[in-house]
Amino acid sequence: MMKLKHIALGMAAVAVLALAGCSSSTKASTDKQTVKVGILQLINQTGLDDARKGFEQELAKAGYKGNKVKIDYVNAQGDQSNLQSMSQRLKQDKNDVNLAIATPAAQALMKADKETPMVFTAVTDPKTAGLVSDPQHPSANVTGVTDMTDIKGQLEYLKQLFPKTKTVGMLYNAAEQNSVTQIKIATKAAKQLGLKVAVATVASTNDVQSATETLAGKADAMYLVTDNTVAAAMPTVGKVSLKKHVPVVCAASTMVEDGGVVTKGISYKELGRQTARLAIKILKGKKVANLPVEKPAKTTVVKNEKMMKVFGLTDADVEK
């Protein structure tokens, strides 16, 4: 009996040690757990690049860095077929959360993958784009942060800075749903402010120079919405602006930095950070349905000092 008792005690001790080891192993596994994040970006342009950088910076700030995170970043370079194939790739990766940068990327990723939670950024009108039916109650496993700005307020700002403006020029890619929505709002707002509107469209960055030159011949100043094609070619727009001496007020800070004069607009890096905070909530267990679509948290005055001098503006003028 004594021998059997010792055997029983020994087995119990082994079991306790095994459980302790298992607990330790589980904790270690949790500590080293790597979250998987997919990123699909429409095209290379400063605003979208900044949104991605801000997103990754905010993830790192929250501890998702090094071996704590695996980021699979793909860029479609503006090609629709790339968007489709890359969306399928991210779906197969079975990521914990995916980020879509710009409307076409979000639409492609949503169509390909309805299982993985998705956040979007640099999307102007997610409802019209079919990403959400109710921005306050996302129901398709998709939420994010829009880049819709105060368009009428920016046109008022343009008129304040350049009071002699009678006709405002607007340039956009008609294939971008974001831009179509914004141009409708801008056209209506301009007319309310007593401004005439001249519009030109482009199909690619190759069209931007000639279209901008034509537009500059018709307009006293230009207002550019957050159009991805135009944003990618802002250095070209800036050169035409200088050559024709027609000032450009843009909706986004990066567009100003690349060739515009000034804006009271959004920072895409901050937009990316704001979007990352939604993604972090999802990674921590929050359901997408409980995360309403957000608007940009803040706007700032962004200046291009070189262009301001060309068009006779001072810091006091733009800070009013």
PDB file of C-alpha atoms in Angstrom:
ATOM      1  CA  MET A   1       0.000   0.000   0.000  1.00  0.00           C
ATOM      2  CA  MET A   2       2.850   2.354   0.904  1.00  0.00           C
ATOM      3  CA  LYS A   3       4.502   1.729  -2.481  1.00  0.00           C
ATOM      4  CA  LEU A   4       1.248   2.451  -4.310  1.00  0.00           C
ATOM      5  CA  LYS A   5       0.832   5.669  -2.308  1.00  0.00           C
ATOM      6  CA  HIS A   6       4.319   6.875  -3.351  1.00  0.00           C
ATOM      7  CA  ILE A   7       3.538   6.062  -6.995  1.00  0.00           C
ATOM      8  CA  ALA A   8       0.285   8.053  -6.795  1.00  0.00           C
ATOM      9  CA  LEU A   9       2.026  11.034  -5.247  1.00  0.00           C
ATOM     10  CA  GLY A  10       4.731  10.911  -7.891  1.00  0.00           C
ATOM     11  CA  MET A  11       2.189  10.892 -10.693  1.00  0.00           C
ATOM     12  CA  ALA A  12       0.363  13.845  -9.142  1.00  0.00           C
ATOM     13  CA  ALA A  13       3.601  15.795  -8.936  1.00  0.00           C
ATOM     14  CA  VAL A  14       4.346  15.085 -12.601  1.00  0.00           C
ATOM     15  CA  ALA A  15       0.858  16.242 -13.535  1.00  0.00           C
ATOM     16  CA  VAL A  16       1.285  19.501 -11.605  1.00  0.00           C
ATOM     17  CA  LEU A  17       4.629  20.161 -13.299  1.00  0.00           C
ATOM     18  CA  ALA A  18       3.137  19.378 -16.693  1.00  0.00           C
ATOM     19  CA  LEU A  19       0.284  21.828 -16.107  1.00  0.00           C
ATOM     20  CA  ALA A  20       2.706  24.483 -14.930  1.00  0.00           C
ATOM     21  CA  GLY A  21       4.803  23.941 -18.024  1.00  0.00           C
ATOM     22  CA  CYS A  22       1.748  24.134 -20.222  1.00  0.00           C
ATOM     23  CA  SER A  23       0.654  27.382 -18.531  1.00  0.00           C
ATOM     24  CA  SER A  24       4.122  28.847 -18.971  1.00  0.00           C
ATOM     25  CA  SER A  25       4.188  27.761 -22.611  1.00  0.00           C
ATOM     26  CA  THR A  26       0.754  29.322 -23.252  1.00  0.00           C
ATOM     27  CA  LYS A  27       1.849  32.599 -21.684  1.00  0.00           C
ATOM     28  CA  ALA A  28       5.048  32.619 -23.722  1.00  0.00           C
ATOM     29  CA  SER A  29       3.039  31.928 -26.857  1.00  0.00           C
ATOM     30  CA  THR A  30       0.707  34.833 -26.041  1.00  0.00           C
ATOM     31  CA  ASP A  31       3.642  37.129 -25.310  1.00  0.00           C
ATOM     32  CA  LYS A  32       5.204  36.311 -28.675  1.00  0.00           C
ATOM     33  CA  GLN A  33       1.958  36.269 -30.625  1.00  0.00           C
ATOM     34  CA  THR A  34       2.301  38.087 -33.944  1.00  0.00           C
ATOM     35  CA  VAL A  35      -0.685  39.899 -35.409  1.00  0.00           C
ATOM     36  CA  LYS A  36      -1.038  39.946 -39.186  1.00  0.00           C
ATOM     37  CA  VAL A  37      -2.017  43.153 -40.942  1.00  0.00           C
ATOM     38  CA  GLY A  38      -2.621  43.470 -44.679  1.00  0.00           C
ATOM     39  CA  ILE A  39      -2.381  46.830 -46.474  1.00  0.00           C
ATOM     40  CA  LEU A  40      -3.707  47.463 -49.980  1.00  0.00           C
ATOM     41  CA  GLN A  41      -2.827  50.884 -51.430  1.00  0.00           C
ATOM     42  CA  LEU A  42      -4.251  52.204 -54.689  1.00  0.00           C
ATOM     43  CA  ILE A  43      -1.256  54.135 -56.010  1.00  0.00           C
ATOM     44  CA  ASN A  44       1.945  55.903 -55.022  1.00  0.00           C
ATOM     45  CA  GLN A  45       1.187  59.509 -54.169  1.00  0.00           C
ATOM     46  CA  THR A  46       2.239  61.624 -51.209  1.00  0.00           C
ATOM     47  CA  GLY A  47      -1.116  61.694 -49.407  1.00  0.00           C
ATOM     48  CA  LEU A  48      -1.713  57.939 -49.592  1.00  0.00           C
ATOM     49  CA  ASP A  49       1.921  57.243 -48.679  1.00  0.00           C
ATOM     50  CA  ASP A  50       1.541  59.502 -45.635  1.00  0.00           C
ATOM     51  CA  ALA A  51      -1.665  57.750 -44.608  1.00  0.00           C
ATOM     52  CA  ARG A  52       0.154  54.411 -44.634  1.00  0.00           C
ATOM     53  CA  LYS A  53       3.117  55.804 -42.697  1.00  0.00           C
ATOM     54  CA  GLY A  54       0.826  57.319 -40.075  1.00  0.00           C
ATOM     55  CA  PHE A  55      -1.038  54.014 -39.768  1.00  0.00           C
ATOM     56  CA  GLU A  56       2.166  52.025 -39.213  1.00  0.00           C
ATOM     57  CA  GLN A  57       3.536  54.615 -36.779  1.00  0.00           C
ATOM     58  CA  GLU A  58       0.417  54.443 -34.640  1.00  0.00           C
ATOM     59  CA  LEU A  59       0.517  50.630 -34.642  1.00  0.00           C
ATOM     60  CA  ALA A  60       4.129  50.770 -33.450  1.00  0.00           C
ATOM     61  CA  LYS A  61       3.234  53.298 -30.774  1.00  0.00           C
ATOM     62  CA  ALA A  62       0.644  50.827 -29.457  1.00  0.00           C
ATOM     63  CA  GLY A  63       3.256  48.051 -29.294  1.00  0.00           C
ATOM     64  CA  TYR A  64       2.602  46.388 -32.657  1.00  0.00           C
ATOM     65  CA  LYS A  65       6.171  46.415 -33.941  1.00  0.00           C
ATOM     66  CA  GLY A  66       9.100  44.072 -34.430  1.00  0.00           C
ATOM     67  CA  ASN A  67       8.034  40.453 -33.975  1.00  0.00           C
ATOM     68  CA  LYS A  68       4.659  41.608 -32.642  1.00  0.00           C
ATOM     69  CA  VAL A  69       3.347  42.420 -36.093  1.00  0.00           C
ATOM     70  CA  LYS A  70       3.662  41.153 -39.645  1.00  0.00           C
ATOM     71  CA  ILE A  71       2.610  43.695 -42.252  1.00  0.00           C
ATOM     72  CA  ASP A  72       1.913  42.593 -45.812  1.00  0.00           C
ATOM     73  CA  TYR A  73       1.904  45.785 -47.908  1.00  0.00           C
ATOM     74  CA  VAL A  74       0.881  45.706 -51.561  1.00  0.00           C
ATOM     75  CA  ASN A  75       0.450  48.594 -54.002  1.00  0.00           C
ATOM     76  CA  ALA A  76      -1.737  48.294 -57.104  1.00  0.00           C
ATOM     77  CA  GLN A  77      -0.037  51.215 -58.892  1.00  0.00           C
ATOM     78  CA  GLY A  78      -3.467  52.393 -60.033  1.00  0.00           C
ATOM     79  CA  ASP A  79      -4.207  49.181 -61.942  1.00  0.00           C
ATOM     80  CA  GLN A  80      -7.648  47.604 -61.475  1.00  0.00           C
ATOM     81  CA  SER A  81      -6.463  44.074 -62.273  1.00  0.00           C
ATOM     82  CA  ASN A  82      -3.737  44.478 -59.632  1.00  0.00           C
ATOM     83  CA  LEU A  83      -6.364  45.522 -57.109  1.00  0.00           C
ATOM     84  CA  GLN A  84      -8.299  42.320 -57.742  1.00  0.00           C
ATOM     85  CA  SER A  85      -5.335  39.934 -57.566  1.00  0.00           C
ATOM     86  CA  MET A  86      -3.829  41.662 -54.545  1.00  0.00           C
ATOM     87  CA  SER A  87      -7.174  41.595 -52.733  1.00  0.00           C
ATOM     88  CA  GLN A  88      -7.305  37.825 -53.281  1.00  0.00           C
ATOM     89  CA  ARG A  89      -3.774  37.505 -51.931  1.00  0.00           C
ATOM     90  CA  LEU A  90      -4.636  39.401 -48.742  1.00  0.00           C
ATOM     91  CA  LYS A  91      -7.737  37.250 -48.327  1.00  0.00           C
ATOM     92  CA  GLN A  92      -5.634  34.089 -48.522  1.00  0.00           C
ATOM     93  CA  ASP A  93      -3.229  35.504 -45.930  1.00  0.00           C
ATOM     94  CA  LYS A  94      -6.041  35.323 -43.336  1.00  0.00           C
ATOM     95  CA  ASN A  95      -4.894  38.523 -41.646  1.00  0.00           C
ATOM     96  CA  ASP A  96      -6.263  39.769 -38.348  1.00  0.00           C
ATOM     97  CA  VAL A  97      -7.219  43.064 -39.980  1.00  0.00           C
ATOM     98  CA  ASN A  98      -6.765  44.644 -43.416  1.00  0.00           C
ATOM     99  CA  LEU A  99      -6.286  48.297 -44.331  1.00  0.00           C
ATOM    100  CA  ALA A 100      -7.473  49.701 -47.664  1.00  0.00           C
ATOM    101  CA  ILE A 101      -6.057  53.055 -48.764  1.00  0.00           C
ATOM    102  CA  ALA A 102      -8.375  54.951 -51.178  1.00  0.00           C
ATOM    103  CA  THR A 103     -11.838  54.064 -52.444  1.00  0.00           C
ATOM    104  CA  PRO A 104     -11.005  51.683 -55.338  1.00  0.00           C
ATOM    105  CA  ALA A 105      -8.739  49.683 -53.008  1.00  0.00           C
ATOM    106  CA  ALA A 106     -11.472  49.469 -50.383  1.00  0.00           C
ATOM    107  CA  GLN A 107     -14.086  48.407 -52.941  1.00  0.00           C
ATOM    108  CA  ALA A 108     -11.844  45.687 -54.386  1.00  0.00           C
ATOM    109  CA  LEU A 109     -10.856  44.330 -50.983  1.00  0.00           C
ATOM    110  CA  MET A 110     -14.430  44.334 -49.706  1.00  0.00           C
ATOM    111  CA  LYS A 111     -15.588  42.409 -52.791  1.00  0.00           C
ATOM    112  CA  ALA A 112     -12.849  39.808 -52.403  1.00  0.00           C
ATOM    113  CA  ASP A 113     -12.904  39.297 -48.646  1.00  0.00           C
ATOM    114  CA  LYS A 114     -15.976  39.608 -46.465  1.00  0.00           C
ATOM    115  CA  GLU A 115     -14.504  37.632 -43.545  1.00  0.00           C
ATOM    116  CA  THR A 116     -11.446  39.660 -42.513  1.00  0.00           C
ATOM    117  CA  PRO A 117     -12.224  42.915 -40.637  1.00  0.00           C
ATOM    118  CA  MET A 118     -11.297  45.879 -42.822  1.00  0.00           C
ATOM    119  CA  VAL A 119     -10.566  49.516 -42.074  1.00  0.00           C
ATOM    120  CA  PHE A 120     -10.284  52.125 -44.811  1.00  0.00           C
ATOM    121  CA  THR A 121      -8.639  55.525 -45.050  1.00  0.00           C
ATOM    122  CA  ALA A 122      -8.540  58.241 -47.736  1.00  0.00           C
ATOM    123  CA  VAL A 123     -12.136  57.435 -48.711  1.00  0.00           C
ATOM    124  CA  THR A 124     -14.371  60.474 -49.156  1.00  0.00           C
ATOM    125  CA  ASP A 125     -17.887  59.039 -49.308  1.00  0.00           C
ATOM    126  CA  PRO A 126     -18.005  55.432 -48.034  1.00  0.00           C
ATOM    127  CA  LYS A 127     -21.794  55.230 -48.346  1.00  0.00           C
ATOM    128  CA  THR A 128     -21.908  56.193 -52.031  1.00  0.00           C
ATOM    129  CA  ALA A 129     -18.935  53.897 -52.634  1.00  0.00           C
ATOM    130  CA  GLY A 130     -20.977  50.983 -51.238  1.00  0.00           C
ATOM    131  CA  LEU A 131     -18.662  50.321 -48.312  1.00  0.00           C
ATOM    132  CA  VAL A 132     -21.270  51.029 -45.637  1.00  0.00           C
ATOM    133  CA  SER A 133     -25.025  51.424 -45.741  1.00  0.00           C
ATOM    134  CA  ASP A 134     -25.055  53.357 -42.466  1.00  0.00           C
ATOM    135  CA  PRO A 135     -21.782  55.030 -41.384  1.00  0.00           C
ATOM    136  CA  GLN A 136     -22.936  55.004 -37.774  1.00  0.00           C
ATOM    137  CA  HIS A 137     -23.636  51.260 -37.807  1.00  0.00           C
ATOM    138  CA  PRO A 138     -21.225  49.428 -40.154  1.00  0.00           C
ATOM    139  CA  SER A 139     -22.739  46.079 -41.074  1.00  0.00           C
ATOM    140  CA  ALA A 140     -20.329  44.631 -43.659  1.00  0.00           C
ATOM    141  CA  ASN A 141     -17.256  44.082 -41.482  1.00  0.00           C
ATOM    142  CA  VAL A 142     -15.915  47.403 -42.803  1.00  0.00           C
ATOM    143  CA  THR A 143     -15.296  50.746 -41.087  1.00  0.00           C
ATOM    144  CA  GLY A 144     -12.727  53.509 -41.305  1.00  0.00           C
ATOM    145  CA  VAL A 145     -11.980  57.228 -41.505  1.00  0.00           C
ATOM    146  CA  THR A 146     -13.145  59.465 -44.343  1.00  0.00           C
ATOM    147  CA  ASP A 147     -11.094  62.283 -45.824  1.00  0.00           C
ATOM    148  CA  MET A 148     -14.114  64.458 -46.575  1.00  0.00           C
ATOM    149  CA  THR A 149     -13.184  68.072 -45.900  1.00  0.00           C
ATOM    150  CA  ASP A 150     -15.216  71.245 -45.485  1.00  0.00           C
ATOM    151  CA  ILE A 151     -15.351  72.015 -49.197  1.00  0.00           C
ATOM    152  CA  LYS A 152     -17.489  75.133 -48.927  1.00  0.00           C
ATOM    153  CA  GLY A 153     -15.252  76.412 -46.141  1.00  0.00           C
ATOM    154  CA  GLN A 154     -12.186  75.907 -48.318  1.00  0.00           C
ATOM    155  CA  LEU A 155     -13.773  77.777 -51.217  1.00  0.00           C
ATOM    156  CA  GLU A 156     -14.644  80.612 -48.843  1.00  0.00           C
ATOM    157  CA  TYR A 157     -10.989  80.560 -47.800  1.00  0.00           C
ATOM    158  CA  LEU A 158      -9.895  80.757 -51.460  1.00  0.00           C
ATOM    159  CA  LYS A 159     -12.181  83.744 -52.024  1.00  0.00           C
ATOM    160  CA  GLN A 160     -10.833  85.412 -48.889  1.00  0.00           C
ATOM    161  CA  LEU A 161      -7.219  84.979 -50.036  1.00  0.00           C
ATOM    162  CA  PHE A 162      -7.846  85.854 -53.690  1.00  0.00           C
ATOM    163  CA  PRO A 163     -10.843  88.236 -53.633  1.00  0.00           C
ATOM    164  CA  LYS A 164     -10.522  89.091 -57.343  1.00  0.00           C
ATOM    165  CA  THR A 165     -11.412  85.525 -58.299  1.00  0.00           C
ATOM    166  CA  LYS A 166     -14.470  85.353 -60.547  1.00  0.00           C
ATOM    167  CA  THR A 167     -13.954  81.885 -62.034  1.00  0.00           C
ATOM    168  CA  VAL A 168     -12.530  78.932 -60.114  1.00  0.00           C
ATOM    169  CA  GLY A 169     -11.029  75.986 -61.970  1.00  0.00           C
ATOM    170  CA  MET A 170     -11.472  72.380 -60.845  1.00  0.00           C
ATOM    171  CA  LEU A 171      -9.488  69.398 -62.123  1.00  0.00           C
ATOM    172  CA  TYR A 172     -10.313  65.743 -61.414  1.00  0.00           C
ATOM    173  CA  ASN A 173     -10.460  62.178 -62.663  1.00  0.00           C
ATOM    174  CA  ALA A 174     -14.092  61.378 -63.508  1.00  0.00           C
ATOM    175  CA  ALA A 175     -13.415  57.671 -62.926  1.00  0.00           C
ATOM    176  CA  GLU A 176     -12.800  58.304 -59.211  1.00  0.00           C
ATOM    177  CA  GLN A 177     -16.067  58.163 -57.265  1.00  0.00           C
ATOM    178  CA  ASN A 178     -14.477  60.187 -54.474  1.00  0.00           C
ATOM    179  CA  SER A 179     -13.767  63.017 -56.867  1.00  0.00           C
ATOM    180  CA  VAL A 180     -17.166  62.984 -58.568  1.00  0.00           C
ATOM    181  CA  THR A 181     -18.842  63.387 -55.183  1.00  0.00           C
ATOM    182  CA  GLN A 182     -16.541  66.227 -54.158  1.00  0.00           C
ATOM    183  CA  ILE A 183     -16.846  68.083 -57.464  1.00  0.00           C
ATOM    184  CA  LYS A 184     -20.643  68.079 -57.181  1.00  0.00           C
ATOM    185  CA  ILE A 185     -20.390  69.581 -53.698  1.00  0.00           C
ATOM    186  CA  ALA A 186     -17.718  72.074 -54.787  1.00  0.00           C
ATOM    187  CA  THR A 187     -19.648  73.218 -57.861  1.00  0.00           C
ATOM    188  CA  LYS A 188     -22.765  73.867 -55.802  1.00  0.00           C
ATOM    189  CA  ALA A 189     -20.776  75.670 -53.089  1.00  0.00           C
ATOM    190  CA  ALA A 190     -18.915  77.834 -55.623  1.00  0.00           C
ATOM    191  CA  LYS A 191     -22.166  78.993 -57.199  1.00  0.00           C
ATOM    192  CA  GLN A 192     -23.543  79.824 -53.753  1.00  0.00           C
ATOM    193  CA  LEU A 193     -20.475  82.008 -53.256  1.00  0.00           C
ATOM    194  CA  GLY A 194     -21.045  83.798 -56.561  1.00  0.00           C
ATOM    195  CA  LEU A 195     -18.196  82.059 -58.387  1.00  0.00           C
ATOM    196  CA  LYS A 196     -18.262  80.667 -61.908  1.00  0.00           C
ATOM    197  CA  VAL A 197     -16.800  77.174 -62.366  1.00  0.00           C
ATOM    198  CA  ALA A 198     -14.527  75.821 -65.092  1.00  0.00           C
ATOM    199  CA  VAL A 199     -13.968  72.060 -65.004  1.00  0.00           C
ATOM    200  CA  ALA A 200     -11.429  69.764 -66.665  1.00  0.00           C
ATOM    201  CA  THR A 201     -11.068  66.002 -66.332  1.00  0.00           C
ATOM    202  CA  VAL A 202      -8.093  63.674 -66.666  1.00  0.00           C
ATOM    203  CA  ALA A 203      -7.834  59.920 -67.137  1.00  0.00           C
ATOM    204  CA  SER A 204      -4.254  59.570 -65.900  1.00  0.00           C
ATOM    205  CA  THR A 205      -1.319  61.598 -64.634  1.00  0.00           C
ATOM    206  CA  ASN A 206      -0.168  61.907 -68.264  1.00  0.00           C
ATOM    207  CA  ASP A 207      -3.138  64.183 -68.945  1.00  0.00           C
ATOM    208  CA  VAL A 208      -2.559  66.546 -66.044  1.00  0.00           C
ATOM    209  CA  GLN A 209      -0.192  69.066 -67.631  1.00  0.00           C
ATOM    210  CA  SER A 210      -2.262  69.817 -70.723  1.00  0.00           C
ATOM    211  CA  ALA A 211      -5.531  69.833 -68.753  1.00  0.00           C
ATOM    212  CA  THR A 212      -4.095  72.183 -66.125  1.00  0.00           C
ATOM    213  CA  GLU A 213      -2.759  74.555 -68.773  1.00  0.00           C
ATOM    214  CA  THR A 214      -6.175  74.669 -70.451  1.00  0.00           C
ATOM    215  CA  LEU A 215      -7.906  75.230 -67.128  1.00  0.00           C
ATOM    216  CA  ALA A 216      -5.454  77.960 -66.106  1.00  0.00           C
ATOM    217  CA  GLY A 217      -6.449  79.854 -69.238  1.00  0.00           C
ATOM    218  CA  LYS A 218     -10.065  79.952 -68.083  1.00  0.00           C
ATOM    219  CA  ALA A 219      -9.768  80.430 -64.322  1.00  0.00           C
ATOM    220  CA  ASP A 220      -8.521  83.123 -61.937  1.00  0.00           C
ATOM    221  CA  ALA A 221      -7.690  80.497 -59.288  1.00  0.00           C
ATOM    222  CA  MET A 222      -7.964  76.732 -58.964  1.00  0.00           C
ATOM    223  CA  TYR A 223      -9.484  74.580 -56.241  1.00  0.00           C
ATOM    224  CA  LEU A 224      -8.411  70.937 -56.200  1.00  0.00           C
ATOM    225  CA  VAL A 225     -10.324  68.248 -54.337  1.00  0.00           C
ATOM    226  CA  THR A 226      -8.631  65.132 -52.922  1.00  0.00           C
ATOM    227  CA  ASP A 227      -8.325  63.355 -56.265  1.00  0.00           C
ATOM    228  CA  ASN A 228      -5.688  60.601 -56.328  1.00  0.00           C
ATOM    229  CA  THR A 229      -4.664  61.141 -59.950  1.00  0.00           C
ATOM    230  CA  VAL A 230      -4.248  64.889 -59.574  1.00  0.00           C
ATOM    231  CA  ALA A 231      -2.528  64.514 -56.206  1.00  0.00           C
ATOM    232  CA  ALA A 232       0.034  62.183 -57.781  1.00  0.00           C
ATOM    233  CA  ALA A 233       0.836  64.885 -60.356  1.00  0.00           C
ATOM    234  CA  MET A 234       0.862  67.937 -58.075  1.00  0.00           C
ATOM    235  CA  PRO A 235       4.460  68.907 -58.930  1.00  0.00           C
ATOM    236  CA  THR A 236       3.260  69.282 -62.540  1.00  0.00           C
ATOM    237  CA  VAL A 237       0.260  71.330 -61.419  1.00  0.00           C
ATOM    238  CA  GLY A 238       2.607  73.533 -59.405  1.00  0.00           C
ATOM    239  CA  LYS A 239       4.796  74.235 -62.434  1.00  0.00           C
ATOM    240  CA  VAL A 240       1.766  75.249 -64.504  1.00  0.00           C
ATOM    241  CA  SER A 241       0.519  77.401 -61.627  1.00  0.00           C
ATOM    242  CA  LEU A 242       3.812  79.301 -61.639  1.00  0.00           C
ATOM    243  CA  LYS A 243       3.979  79.566 -65.419  1.00  0.00           C
ATOM    244  CA  LYS A 244       0.410  80.839 -65.794  1.00  0.00           C
ATOM    245  CA  HIS A 245       0.406  82.726 -62.462  1.00  0.00           C
ATOM    246  CA  VAL A 246      -2.821  81.079 -61.339  1.00  0.00           C
ATOM    247  CA  PRO A 247      -2.913  80.169 -57.613  1.00  0.00           C
ATOM    248  CA  VAL A 248      -4.001  76.715 -56.470  1.00  0.00           C
ATOM    249  CA  VAL A 249      -5.818  76.042 -53.185  1.00  0.00           C
ATOM    250  CA  CYS A 250      -6.006  72.328 -52.368  1.00  0.00           C
ATOM    251  CA  ALA A 251      -8.114  70.164 -50.099  1.00  0.00           C
ATOM    252  CA  ALA A 252      -5.166  68.238 -48.614  1.00  0.00           C
ATOM    253  CA  SER A 253      -1.920  69.275 -46.953  1.00  0.00           C
ATOM    254  CA  THR A 254       0.266  67.030 -49.103  1.00  0.00           C
ATOM    255  CA  MET A 255      -1.110  68.606 -52.282  1.00  0.00           C
ATOM    256  CA  VAL A 256      -0.075  72.022 -50.987  1.00  0.00           C
ATOM    257  CA  GLU A 257       3.416  70.779 -50.169  1.00  0.00           C
ATOM    258  CA  ASP A 258       3.760  69.380 -53.696  1.00  0.00           C
ATOM    259  CA  GLY A 259       2.676  72.497 -55.598  1.00  0.00           C
ATOM    260  CA  GLY A 260      -0.322  74.286 -54.110  1.00  0.00           C
ATOM    261  CA  VAL A 261      -0.307  77.579 -52.198  1.00  0.00           C
ATOM    262  CA  VAL A 262      -2.205  76.925 -48.978  1.00  0.00           C
ATOM    263  CA  THR A 263      -5.087  75.017 -47.416  1.00  0.00           C
ATOM    264  CA  LYS A 264      -7.141  74.659 -44.316  1.00  0.00           C
ATOM    265  CA  GLY A 265      -7.259  70.922 -44.715  1.00  0.00           C
ATOM    266  CA  ILE A 266      -6.369  67.515 -43.435  1.00  0.00           C
ATOM    267  CA  SER A 267      -3.070  65.800 -42.747  1.00  0.00           C
ATOM    268  CA  TYR A 268      -3.042  62.339 -44.299  1.00  0.00           C
ATOM    269  CA  LYS A 269      -0.487  61.174 -41.780  1.00  0.00           C
ATOM    270  CA  GLU A 270      -2.914  62.090 -38.983  1.00  0.00           C
ATOM    271  CA  LEU A 271      -5.705  60.409 -40.949  1.00  0.00           C
ATOM    272  CA  GLY A 272      -3.625  57.211 -41.032  1.00  0.00           C
ATOM    273  CA  ARG A 273      -2.981  57.411 -37.292  1.00  0.00           C
ATOM    274  CA  GLN A 274      -6.691  57.868 -36.624  1.00  0.00           C
ATOM    275  CA  THR A 275      -7.464  54.837 -38.797  1.00  0.00           C
ATOM    276  CA  ALA A 276      -4.872  52.765 -36.934  1.00  0.00           C
ATOM    277  CA  ARG A 277      -6.635  53.482 -33.661  1.00  0.00           C
ATOM    278  CA  LEU A 278      -9.745  51.822 -35.112  1.00  0.00           C
ATOM    279  CA  ALA A 279      -7.656  48.845 -36.269  1.00  0.00           C
ATOM    280  CA  ILE A 280      -6.126  48.523 -32.794  1.00  0.00           C
ATOM    281  CA  LYS A 281      -9.597  48.358 -31.251  1.00  0.00           C
ATOM    282  CA  ILE A 282     -10.432  45.519 -33.648  1.00  0.00           C
ATOM    283  CA  LEU A 283      -7.197  43.693 -32.782  1.00  0.00           C
ATOM    284  CA  LYS A 284      -8.161  43.961 -29.131  1.00  0.00           C
ATOM    285  CA  GLY A 285     -11.523  42.319 -29.744  1.00  0.00           C
ATOM    286  CA  LYS A 286     -13.914  45.144 -30.596  1.00  0.00           C
ATOM    287  CA  LYS A 287     -16.519  44.287 -33.230  1.00  0.00           C
ATOM    288  CA  VAL A 288     -16.521  46.333 -36.423  1.00  0.00           C
ATOM    289  CA  ALA A 289     -20.279  46.860 -36.099  1.00  0.00           C
ATOM    290  CA  ASN A 290     -19.618  48.831 -32.913  1.00  0.00           C
ATOM    291  CA  LEU A 291     -17.086  51.170 -34.556  1.00  0.00           C
ATOM    292  CA  PRO A 292     -18.811  53.966 -36.526  1.00  0.00           C
ATOM    293  CA  VAL A 293     -17.070  55.536 -39.512  1.00  0.00           C
ATOM    294  CA  GLU A 294     -15.136  58.591 -38.354  1.00  0.00           C
ATOM    295  CA  LYS A 295     -14.468  62.010 -39.881  1.00  0.00           C
ATOM    296  CA  PRO A 296     -11.019  63.640 -39.736  1.00  0.00           C
ATOM    297  CA  ALA A 297     -10.307  64.612 -36.153  1.00  0.00           C
ATOM    298  CA  LYS A 298      -8.777  67.967 -37.051  1.00  0.00           C
ATOM    299  CA  THR A 299      -7.804  70.330 -39.846  1.00  0.00           C
ATOM    300  CA  THR A 300      -4.811  72.642 -40.005  1.00  0.00           C
ATOM    301  CA  VAL A 301      -3.490  75.537 -42.062  1.00  0.00           C
ATOM    302  CA  VAL A 302      -0.724  74.211 -44.297  1.00  0.00           C
ATOM    303  CA  LYS A 303       1.429  76.660 -46.267  1.00  0.00           C
ATOM    304  CA  ASN A 304       3.814  76.470 -49.195  1.00  0.00           C
ATOM    305  CA  GLU A 305       6.121  79.384 -48.415  1.00  0.00           C
ATOM    306  CA  LYS A 306       7.575  79.558 -51.927  1.00  0.00           C
ATOM    307  CA  MET A 307       4.163  79.727 -53.587  1.00  0.00           C
ATOM    308  CA  MET A 308       2.854  82.198 -51.006  1.00  0.00           C
ATOM    309  CA  LYS A 309       5.621  84.655 -51.947  1.00  0.00           C
ATOM    310  CA  VAL A 310       4.841  84.242 -55.635  1.00  0.00           C
ATOM    311  CA  PHE A 311       1.192  85.121 -55.053  1.00  0.00           C
ATOM    312  CA  GLY A 312       1.829  87.890 -52.540  1.00  0.00           C
ATOM    313  CA  LEU A 313       0.476  86.225 -49.396  1.00  0.00           C
ATOM    314  CA  THR A 314       1.829  86.662 -45.879  1.00  0.00           C
ATOM    315  CA  ASP A 315       1.471  84.477 -42.794  1.00  0.00           C
ATOM    316  CA  ALA A 316      -1.031  87.014 -41.456  1.00  0.00           C
ATOM    317  CA  ASP A 317      -3.167  86.613 -44.601  1.00  0.00           C
ATOM    318  CA  VAL A 318      -3.444  82.831 -44.395  1.00  0.00           C
ATOM    319  CA  GLU A 319      -3.858  82.592 -40.630  1.00  0.00           C
ATOM    320  CA  LYS A 320      -7.015  84.749 -40.566  1.00  0.00           C
TER     321      LYS A 320
END
